[in-house]
Amino acid sequence: MISDLANKVEVTGYPDTAARLATGQCDVGVGYADIRRDFETNWTTEWNQENIWKQTDVIGVTDKIMNDTISISNKLVDADLKKALQRSFIEIAKTDEGKEAISIYNHTGYKEVTDADYDSSRKVLDMLKNKQ
């Protein structure tokens, strides 16, 4: 259980998670698949550790979880505008100019999703709530 861990801290994001793992402020960190790759340099230079790949390990993997979203309020946008925005972002991301524009976010494209596509995220959230 999470409550059994000696070093529990609230983190503000993935960089904070990696930093707190490196400095021993927490025992377990939750992150995306590439978190160790993205903070490998910080691990040795900024946080004075030896090797992130030898000092950390993966203890679990969830189903796919949606990354960044383009979200709207159903209270402010009608169904026609919602559909037009969806199509626009999806089509823009298929063009060379669009790919370049969204690459700053490490995005490669967009797709329509449904509420059910977030079930795996809810499952993880429920699991974490039950472990506290």
Short mmCIF file of C-alpha atoms in Angstrom, two decimals, residues 3 9-10 19 28 30 32-33 36 38 42-44 47 51 60-61 65 73 76 90 111 113 120 128-129:
data_model
loop_
_atom_site.label_atom_id
_atom_site.label_comp_id
_atom_site.label_asym_id
_atom_site.label_seq_id
_atom_site.Cartn_x
_atom_site.Cartn_y
_atom_site.Cartn_z
CA SER A 3 0.47 4.37 3.00
CA VAL A 9 5.60 13.42 -1.11
CA GLU A 10 3.27 15.25 -3.42
CA ALA A 19 14.21 14.80 -9.13
CA VAL A 28 8.25 5.30 -5.99
CA VAL A 30 4.72 7.42 -11.40
CA TYR A 32 5.15 8.02 -18.59
CA ALA A 33 7.04 5.41 -20.60
CA ARG A 36 13.91 7.75 -17.60
CA ASP A 38 13.97 12.17 -20.79
CA ASN A 42 19.57 15.44 -15.29
CA TRP A 43 20.02 12.27 -13.23
CA THR A 44 23.81 12.44 -13.49
CA TRP A 47 21.06 15.39 -9.31
CA ASN A 51 22.94 5.78 -13.77
CA GLY A 60 4.26 -1.85 -13.33
CA VAL A 61 2.76 -0.72 -16.60
CA ILE A 65 -3.43 6.46 -21.06
CA SER A 73 -16.73 22.52 -22.93
CA LEU A 76 -19.84 26.57 -24.56
CA ILE A 90 -6.99 15.90 -37.30
CA LYS A 111 -7.84 11.27 -33.27
CA VAL A 113 -11.92 9.68 -28.67
CA SER A 120 -7.87 2.90 -18.26
CA LEU A 128 -4.14 4.56 -6.47
CA LYS A 129 -7.02 5.84 -4.35
#
